[in-house]
PDB file of C-alpha atoms and ligand atoms in Angstrom:
ATOM      1  CA  MET A   1      71.238 123.167 105.317  1.00  0.00           C
ATOM      2  CA  SER A   2      72.174 122.625 102.094  1.00  0.00           C
ATOM      3  CA  THR A   3      74.745 122.935  99.980  1.00  0.00           C
ATOM      4  CA  PRO A   4      74.288 121.870  95.920  1.00  0.00           C
ATOM      5  CA  HIS A   5      75.113 118.468  96.193  1.00  0.00           C
ATOM      6  CA  ILE A   6      74.779 118.113  99.875  1.00  0.00           C
ATOM      7  CA  SER A   7      70.973 118.618 101.067  1.00  0.00           C
ATOM      8  CA  ALA A   8      71.582 118.005 105.305  1.00  0.00           C
ATOM      9  CA  ASN A   9      70.792 119.734 108.753  1.00  0.00           C
ATOM     10  CA  LYS A  10      74.777 119.519 110.210  1.00  0.00           C
ATOM     11  CA  ASN A  11      73.577 117.601 113.518  1.00  0.00           C
ATOM     12  CA  GLU A  12      72.274 115.061 111.004  1.00  0.00           C
ATOM     13  CA  ILE A  13      76.354 114.711 110.213  1.00  0.00           C
ATOM     14  CA  ALA A  14      78.606 112.697 112.642  1.00  0.00           C
ATOM     15  CA  LYS A  15      82.717 114.103 113.276  1.00  0.00           C
ATOM     16  CA  VAL A  16      83.480 111.699 111.134  1.00  0.00           C
ATOM     17  CA  VAL A  17      82.880 110.282 107.743  1.00  0.00           C
ATOM     18  CA  LEU A  18      83.585 107.319 106.265  1.00  0.00           C
ATOM     19  CA  MET A  19      83.969 107.717 102.326  1.00  0.00           C
ATOM     20  CA  PRO A  20      84.045 104.621  99.672  1.00  0.00           C
ATOM     21  CA  GLY A  21      84.156 105.878  95.982  1.00  0.00           C
ATOM     22  CA  ASP A  22      80.800 103.610  95.710  1.00  0.00           C
ATOM     23  CA  PRO A  23      77.388 105.390  97.401  1.00  0.00           C
ATOM     24  CA  LEU A  24      75.945 101.617  97.105  1.00  0.00           C
ATOM     25  CA  ARG A  25      78.824 100.263  99.469  1.00  0.00           C
ATOM     26  CA  ALA A  26      78.095 103.358 102.305  1.00  0.00           C
ATOM     27  CA  LYS A  27      74.651 101.713 102.000  1.00  0.00           C
ATOM     28  CA  TYR A  28      75.791  98.422 102.723  1.00  0.00           C
ATOM     29  CA  ILE A  29      78.627  99.380 105.332  1.00  0.00           C
ATOM     30  CA  ALA A  30      75.420 101.391 106.921  1.00  0.00           C
ATOM     31  CA  GLU A  31      73.303  98.424 106.929  1.00  0.00           C
ATOM     32  CA  THR A  32      76.153  95.969 107.661  1.00  0.00           C
ATOM     33  CA  PHE A  33      78.073  97.970 110.639  1.00  0.00           C
ATOM     34  CA  LEU A  34      75.778 100.544 112.041  1.00  0.00           C
ATOM     35  CA  ASP A  35      72.517 100.897 114.467  1.00  0.00           C
ATOM     36  CA  ASN A  36      70.257 103.886 114.527  1.00  0.00           C
ATOM     37  CA  VAL A  37      70.760 104.174 110.812  1.00  0.00           C
ATOM     38  CA  THR A  38      69.609 107.791 108.769  1.00  0.00           C
ATOM     39  CA  MET A  39      70.028 108.523 105.897  1.00  0.00           C
ATOM     40  CA  PHE A  40      71.142 112.303 105.510  1.00  0.00           C
ATOM     41  CA  ASN A  41      71.988 112.693 101.537  1.00  0.00           C
ATOM     42  CA  SER A  42      70.093 111.309  98.622  1.00  0.00           C
ATOM     43  CA  VAL A  43      70.998 114.115  95.709  1.00  0.00           C
ATOM     44  CA  ARG A  44      72.495 112.683  92.775  1.00  0.00           C
ATOM     45  CA  ASN A  45      71.837 109.483  94.495  1.00  0.00           C
ATOM     46  CA  MET A  46      75.264 110.351  96.342  1.00  0.00           C
ATOM     47  CA  PHE A  47      73.792 108.640 100.004  1.00  0.00           C
ATOM     48  CA  GLY A  48      75.329 109.892 102.788  1.00  0.00           C
ATOM     49  CA  TYR A  49      74.171 107.215 105.785  1.00  0.00           C
ATOM     50  CA  THR A  50      75.054 108.094 110.078  1.00  0.00           C
ATOM     51  CA  GLY A  51      74.532 105.819 112.080  1.00  0.00           C
ATOM     52  CA  TYR A  52      76.453 103.905 115.380  1.00  0.00           C
ATOM     53  CA  TYR A  53      78.677 101.297 115.739  1.00  0.00           C
ATOM     54  CA  LYS A  54      79.872 100.565 119.083  1.00  0.00           C
ATOM     55  CA  GLY A  55      77.606 103.160 120.485  1.00  0.00           C
ATOM     56  CA  ARG A  56      79.860 105.856 118.993  1.00  0.00           C
ATOM     57  CA  LYS A  57      78.054 108.309 115.799  1.00  0.00           C
ATOM     58  CA  ILE A  58      80.296 107.817 112.740  1.00  0.00           C
ATOM     59  CA  SER A  59      78.770 108.207 109.178  1.00  0.00           C
ATOM     60  CA  VAL A  60      79.816 107.373 105.622  1.00  0.00           C
ATOM     61  CA  MET A  61      78.770 108.772 101.823  1.00  0.00           C
ATOM     62  CA  GLY A  62      79.821 107.895  98.322  1.00  0.00           C
ATOM     63  CA  SER A  63      82.171 110.442  97.356  1.00  0.00           C
ATOM     64  CA  GLY A  64      81.935 109.423  93.519  1.00  0.00           C
ATOM     65  CA  MET A  65      85.006 108.741  91.340  1.00  0.00           C
ATOM     66  CA  GLY A  66      87.999 110.831  90.801  1.00  0.00           C
ATOM     67  CA  MET A  67      89.415 113.952  92.208  1.00  0.00           C
ATOM     68  CA  PRO A  68      87.037 116.410  91.146  1.00  0.00           C
ATOM     69  CA  SER A  69      83.786 114.508  92.895  1.00  0.00           C
ATOM     70  CA  ILE A  70      85.707 113.836  95.940  1.00  0.00           C
ATOM     71  CA  GLY A  71      86.913 117.339  95.465  1.00  0.00           C
ATOM     72  CA  ILE A  72      83.361 118.372  96.058  1.00  0.00           C
ATOM     73  CA  TYR A  73      81.858 116.629  98.135  1.00  0.00           C
ATOM     74  CA  SER A  74      84.885 116.411 101.033  1.00  0.00           C
ATOM     75  CA  TYR A  75      84.372 120.708 101.013  1.00  0.00           C
ATOM     76  CA  GLU A  76      81.246 120.368 101.860  1.00  0.00           C
ATOM     77  CA  LEU A  77      81.222 117.983 104.599  1.00  0.00           C
ATOM     78  CA  TYR A  78      84.972 120.134 105.921  1.00  0.00           C
ATOM     79  CA  LYS A  79      83.470 123.665 105.379  1.00  0.00           C
ATOM     80  CA  PHE A  80      79.452 123.350 105.554  1.00  0.00           C
ATOM     81  CA  PHE A  81      78.641 119.986 107.869  1.00  0.00           C
ATOM     82  CA  ASP A  82      81.200 121.127 110.405  1.00  0.00           C
ATOM     83  CA  VAL A  83      82.753 117.570 109.477  1.00  0.00           C
ATOM     84  CA  GLU A  84      86.802 116.726 111.399  1.00  0.00           C
ATOM     85  CA  ASN A  85      87.759 113.701 110.273  1.00  0.00           C
ATOM     86  CA  ILE A  86      87.733 111.934 106.284  1.00  0.00           C
ATOM     87  CA  ILE A  87      88.692 108.137 105.525  1.00  0.00           C
ATOM     88  CA  ARG A  88      87.891 107.372 102.103  1.00  0.00           C
ATOM     89  CA  ILE A  89      88.058 103.624 102.457  1.00  0.00           C
ATOM     90  CA  GLY A  90      88.702 103.063  99.124  1.00  0.00           C
ATOM     91  CA  SER A  91      90.152  99.872  96.050  1.00  0.00           C
ATOM     92  CA  CYS A  92      93.466 100.218  94.619  1.00  0.00           C
ATOM     93  CA  GLY A  93      95.129  98.769  91.281  1.00  0.00           C
ATOM     94  CA  ALA A  94      98.439  97.222  92.433  1.00  0.00           C
ATOM     95  CA  TYR A  95     102.248  98.557  91.174  1.00  0.00           C
ATOM     96  CA  THR A  96     104.077  95.671  92.597  1.00  0.00           C
ATOM     97  CA  ASP A  97     104.051  91.932  93.164  1.00  0.00           C
ATOM     98  CA  LYS A  98     104.668  92.506  96.505  1.00  0.00           C
ATOM     99  CA  LEU A  99     101.134  93.221  97.022  1.00  0.00           C
ATOM    100  CA  LYS A 100      99.033  90.690  96.902  1.00  0.00           C
ATOM    101  CA  LEU A 101      94.704  90.902  95.784  1.00  0.00           C
ATOM    102  CA  TYR A 102      92.723  91.847  99.194  1.00  0.00           C
ATOM    103  CA  ASP A 103      96.176  93.082 101.506  1.00  0.00           C
ATOM    104  CA  THR A 104      95.433  96.710 103.133  1.00  0.00           C
ATOM    105  CA  ILE A 105      97.193  99.794 103.245  1.00  0.00           C
ATOM    106  CA  LEU A 106      97.066 102.596 105.115  1.00  0.00           C
ATOM    107  CA  VAL A 107      98.813 105.673 102.824  1.00  0.00           C
ATOM    108  CA  THR A 108     100.748 108.384 104.265  1.00  0.00           C
ATOM    109  CA  GLU A 109     100.996 110.348 100.786  1.00  0.00           C
ATOM    110  CA  ALA A 110      99.760 111.055  98.232  1.00  0.00           C
ATOM    111  CA  TYR A 111     101.628 111.458  94.716  1.00  0.00           C
ATOM    112  CA  SER A 112      99.372 113.253  91.354  1.00  0.00           C
ATOM    113  CA  GLU A 113     100.338 114.526  88.164  1.00  0.00           C
ATOM    114  CA  SER A 114      96.856 116.363  88.733  1.00  0.00           C
ATOM    115  CA  SER A 115      96.008 120.320  88.791  1.00  0.00           C
ATOM    116  CA  PHE A 116      93.691 119.695  91.851  1.00  0.00           C
ATOM    117  CA  ALA A 117      95.554 121.183  94.600  1.00  0.00           C
ATOM    118  CA  PHE A 118      97.174 123.976  92.296  1.00  0.00           C
ATOM    119  CA  ALA A 119      93.653 124.730  90.377  1.00  0.00           C
ATOM    120  CA  GLN A 120      91.967 124.669  94.111  1.00  0.00           C
ATOM    121  CA  GLY A 121      94.889 126.757  96.357  1.00  0.00           C
ATOM    122  CA  LYS A 122      97.727 127.289  93.783  1.00  0.00           C
ATOM    123  CA  VAL A 123      99.663 124.769  95.959  1.00  0.00           C
ATOM    124  CA  LYS A 124     102.431 123.295  93.731  1.00  0.00           C
ATOM    125  CA  SER A 125     103.637 120.084  95.449  1.00  0.00           C
ATOM    126  CA  ASP A 126     102.778 116.769  93.675  1.00  0.00           C
ATOM    127  CA  THR A 127     102.802 115.027  97.202  1.00  0.00           C
ATOM    128  CA  ILE A 128     100.903 115.890  99.957  1.00  0.00           C
ATOM    129  CA  LYS A 129     100.728 113.927 103.376  1.00  0.00           C
ATOM    130  CA  ALA A 130      97.578 112.321 104.946  1.00  0.00           C
ATOM    131  CA  SER A 131      96.499 113.419 108.953  1.00  0.00           C
ATOM    132  CA  ALA A 132      99.820 111.707 110.556  1.00  0.00           C
ATOM    133  CA  GLU A 133      97.301 111.802 113.842  1.00  0.00           C
ATOM    134  CA  LEU A 134      94.781 109.735 111.860  1.00  0.00           C
ATOM    135  CA  ASN A 135      97.311 107.565 109.997  1.00  0.00           C
ATOM    136  CA  LYS A 136      98.706 106.615 114.327  1.00  0.00           C
ATOM    137  CA  LYS A 137      95.424 105.449 114.953  1.00  0.00           C
ATOM    138  CA  LEU A 138      94.319 103.927 112.156  1.00  0.00           C
ATOM    139  CA  GLU A 139      97.350 101.655 112.410  1.00  0.00           C
ATOM    140  CA  ALA A 140      96.907 101.514 116.046  1.00  0.00           C
ATOM    141  CA  ILE A 141      93.517 100.538 116.087  1.00  0.00           C
ATOM    142  CA  SER A 142      94.935  97.599 112.868  1.00  0.00           C
ATOM    143  CA  LYS A 143      97.458  96.185 115.551  1.00  0.00           C
ATOM    144  CA  GLN A 144      94.863  96.050 117.703  1.00  0.00           C
ATOM    145  CA  ILE A 145      91.938  93.384 115.857  1.00  0.00           C
ATOM    146  CA  SER A 146      94.651  92.229 114.190  1.00  0.00           C
ATOM    147  CA  ILE A 147      93.864  93.406 110.780  1.00  0.00           C
ATOM    148  CA  PRO A 148      97.501  94.306 108.780  1.00  0.00           C
ATOM    149  CA  VAL A 149      98.024  97.420 106.836  1.00  0.00           C
ATOM    150  CA  VAL A 150     100.830  97.852 104.465  1.00  0.00           C
ATOM    151  CA  LYS A 151     102.004 101.802 105.020  1.00  0.00           C
ATOM    152  CA  GLY A 152     103.312 103.610 101.810  1.00  0.00           C
ATOM    153  CA  THR A 153     102.474 106.791  98.647  1.00  0.00           C
ATOM    154  CA  ILE A 154     100.287 106.035  96.429  1.00  0.00           C
ATOM    155  CA  HIS A 155      99.650 107.779  92.981  1.00  0.00           C
ATOM    156  CA  SER A 156      95.839 109.462  92.498  1.00  0.00           C
ATOM    157  CA  SER A 157      95.833 108.992  88.753  1.00  0.00           C
ATOM    158  CA  ASP A 158      93.458 111.073  86.314  1.00  0.00           C
ATOM    159  CA  VAL A 159      92.737 107.924  84.269  1.00  0.00           C
ATOM    160  CA  PHE A 160      92.243 104.543  84.481  1.00  0.00           C
ATOM    161  CA  TYR A 161      92.115 104.590  80.965  1.00  0.00           C
ATOM    162  CA  ARG A 162      95.816 104.661  79.906  1.00  0.00           C
ATOM    163  CA  GLU A 163      96.522 104.561  76.438  1.00  0.00           C
ATOM    164  CA  TYR A 164     100.774 104.185  77.214  1.00  0.00           C
ATOM    165  CA  PRO A 165     100.205 101.823  80.210  1.00  0.00           C
ATOM    166  CA  GLU A 166     103.653  99.918  80.440  1.00  0.00           C
ATOM    167  CA  GLU A 167     105.279 103.907  81.438  1.00  0.00           C
ATOM    168  CA  VAL A 168     102.686 104.363  84.407  1.00  0.00           C
ATOM    169  CA  LEU A 169     104.943 101.515  86.340  1.00  0.00           C
ATOM    170  CA  SER A 170     108.316 103.088  85.311  1.00  0.00           C
ATOM    171  CA  LEU A 171     106.895 106.453  86.964  1.00  0.00           C
ATOM    172  CA  ALA A 172     105.336 104.338  90.366  1.00  0.00           C
ATOM    173  CA  LYS A 173     109.720 102.611  90.465  1.00  0.00           C
ATOM    174  CA  GLU A 174     110.716 106.253  90.171  1.00  0.00           C
ATOM    175  CA  LYS A 175     108.546 107.278  93.012  1.00  0.00           C
ATOM    176  CA  ASN A 176     107.910 104.312  94.761  1.00  0.00           C
ATOM    177  CA  LEU A 177     104.345 103.960  94.698  1.00  0.00           C
ATOM    178  CA  LEU A 178     102.406 101.437  96.755  1.00  0.00           C
ATOM    179  CA  GLY A 179      99.660 101.411  93.989  1.00  0.00           C
ATOM    180  CA  VAL A 180      96.953 103.314  92.234  1.00  0.00           C
ATOM    181  CA  GLU A 181      92.864 104.990  92.858  1.00  0.00           C
ATOM    182  CA  MET A 182      92.387 108.461  92.071  1.00  0.00           C
ATOM    183  CA  GLU A 183      90.676 110.814  94.684  1.00  0.00           C
ATOM    184  CA  SER A 184      93.279 110.821  97.913  1.00  0.00           C
ATOM    185  CA  PHE A 185      95.636 114.057  96.823  1.00  0.00           C
ATOM    186  CA  ALA A 186      92.474 115.746  96.005  1.00  0.00           C
ATOM    187  CA  LEU A 187      90.734 114.960  99.961  1.00  0.00           C
ATOM    188  CA  PHE A 188      94.438 115.454 101.363  1.00  0.00           C
ATOM    189  CA  HIS A 189      94.469 119.082 100.317  1.00  0.00           C
ATOM    190  CA  ASN A 190      90.999 119.994 101.190  1.00  0.00           C
ATOM    191  CA  ALA A 191      91.799 118.723 104.181  1.00  0.00           C
ATOM    192  CA  ASN A 192      94.433 120.955 104.241  1.00  0.00           C
ATOM    193  CA  VAL A 193      93.224 123.642 103.559  1.00  0.00           C
ATOM    194  CA  LEU A 194      90.421 123.891 105.894  1.00  0.00           C
ATOM    195  CA  ASN A 195      92.330 122.671 108.858  1.00  0.00           C
ATOM    196  CA  LYS A 196      90.606 119.288 109.171  1.00  0.00           C
ATOM    197  CA  LYS A 197      91.672 115.944 109.083  1.00  0.00           C
ATOM    198  CA  ALA A 198      92.191 113.146 106.072  1.00  0.00           C
ATOM    199  CA  ALA A 199      93.341 109.561 105.855  1.00  0.00           C
ATOM    200  CA  CYS A 200      92.126 106.581 103.410  1.00  0.00           C
ATOM    201  CA  LEU A 201      92.851 103.177 103.791  1.00  0.00           C
ATOM    202  CA  LEU A 202      92.583 101.020  99.955  1.00  0.00           C
ATOM    203  CA  THR A 203      91.870  97.663  99.407  1.00  0.00           C
ATOM    204  CA  VAL A 204      93.984  95.680  96.550  1.00  0.00           C
ATOM    205  CA  SER A 205      91.467  94.918  93.965  1.00  0.00           C
ATOM    206  CA  ASP A 206      93.720  94.330  91.281  1.00  0.00           C
ATOM    207  CA  SER A 207      96.970  93.899  89.838  1.00  0.00           C
ATOM    208  CA  LEU A 208      98.743  95.843  86.949  1.00  0.00           C
ATOM    209  CA  VAL A 209     101.900  94.070  87.507  1.00  0.00           C
ATOM    210  CA  THR A 210     100.135  90.494  87.671  1.00  0.00           C
ATOM    211  CA  HIS A 211      96.292  91.887  85.599  1.00  0.00           C
ATOM    212  CA  GLU A 212      94.745  89.153  88.431  1.00  0.00           C
ATOM    213  CA  SER A 213      91.714  91.403  89.294  1.00  0.00           C
ATOM    214  CA  THR A 214      88.509  90.883  91.832  1.00  0.00           C
ATOM    215  CA  THR A 215      84.550  91.335  90.503  1.00  0.00           C
ATOM    216  CA  PRO A 216      82.385  93.729  91.949  1.00  0.00           C
ATOM    217  CA  GLU A 217      80.136  91.518  93.487  1.00  0.00           C
ATOM    218  CA  GLU A 218      83.430  90.912  95.704  1.00  0.00           C
ATOM    219  CA  ARG A 219      84.016  94.662  96.038  1.00  0.00           C
ATOM    220  CA  GLN A 220      80.907  95.537  97.726  1.00  0.00           C
ATOM    221  CA  THR A 221      81.721  92.367  99.985  1.00  0.00           C
ATOM    222  CA  ALA A 222      85.132  91.568 100.527  1.00  0.00           C
ATOM    223  CA  PHE A 223      86.509  94.475 101.916  1.00  0.00           C
ATOM    224  CA  THR A 224      86.181  94.432 105.050  1.00  0.00           C
ATOM    225  CA  ASN A 225      88.771  94.218 107.352  1.00  0.00           C
ATOM    226  CA  MET A 226      89.589  97.824 105.820  1.00  0.00           C
ATOM    227  CA  MET A 227      85.667  98.572 106.871  1.00  0.00           C
ATOM    228  CA  LYS A 228      86.341  97.339 110.041  1.00  0.00           C
ATOM    229  CA  ILE A 229      89.731  99.475 110.912  1.00  0.00           C
ATOM    230  CA  ALA A 230      87.978 102.081 110.190  1.00  0.00           C
ATOM    231  CA  LEU A 231      84.721 102.574 111.758  1.00  0.00           C
ATOM    232  CA  GLU A 232      87.086 102.702 115.085  1.00  0.00           C
ATOM    233  CA  LEU A 233      87.954 105.811 114.647  1.00  0.00           C
ATOM    234  CA  ALA A 234      83.354 106.477 115.561  1.00  0.00           C
ATOM    235  CA  GLU A 235      83.051 108.751 118.658  1.00  0.00           C
TER     236      GLU A 235
HETATM  237  N1  HPA B 301      93.715 102.762  88.198  1.00  0.00           N
HETATM  238  C1  HPA B 301      93.443 103.708  89.216  1.00  0.00           C
HETATM  239  N2  HPA B 301      91.981 103.744  90.171  1.00  0.00           N
HETATM  240  C2  HPA B 301      91.898 102.010  90.877  1.00  0.00           C
HETATM  241  C3  HPA B 301      92.504 100.885  89.642  1.00  0.00           C
HETATM  242  C4  HPA B 301      93.176 101.283  88.700  1.00  0.00           C
HETATM  243  O1  HPA B 301      93.242 100.072  88.461  1.00  0.00           O
HETATM  244  N3  HPA B 301      91.646 100.050  90.682  1.00  0.00           N
HETATM  245  C5  HPA B 301      91.307 100.405  91.973  1.00  0.00           C
HETATM  246  N4  HPA B 301      90.965 101.411  91.243  1.00  0.00           N
END
């Protein structure tokens, strides 16, 4: 079975897929945390791996950056490879000084100005919820393994480099947004239209308020808290 962007057999991919943006982070997670790893996709170097975490099957694959990219990969995984649950594990910029670098966010809903949901499925809402069922499990796991999460709404933005960055902070205040990333809104929408489940854990990689940031090397390895929570969803 092949789609335009994934070359794999259905049985090579687990029902639960973790999706970091960076395919090299997918490789790092597979090599660091999983046993009996096989690579199921390398089309466009968007690496996907399946392995076992504490004896339970799970896959991990890059999503690329932005809603068009995660929109393609998540749709194909859900629709053509029988994937049931996708958990995005990404980074975000903080919109509030209450969040510190490396804090973990459990996203309850994604707000966006993006036309993705309308263009894809005529959905007009600017806010889409994560799966309540997956979030309940992720929250319970976070308590069990003593890795705290902050719950709330995030901004899925189409733009990284804004000409008027200060304006986005007033939007953040008005909509009560914890931080900004670029993918969840499309992922949650695809899950809804295909009757599947999606969730998102984010690690704060920079702050739009204090302007602190992490290096790409730190991002590669220091996001283990969020990975440890998500990996426990392996079946
Ligand atoms: N903007 C959008 N996406 C992000 C950011 C940001 O500042 N930081 C991490 N992901």
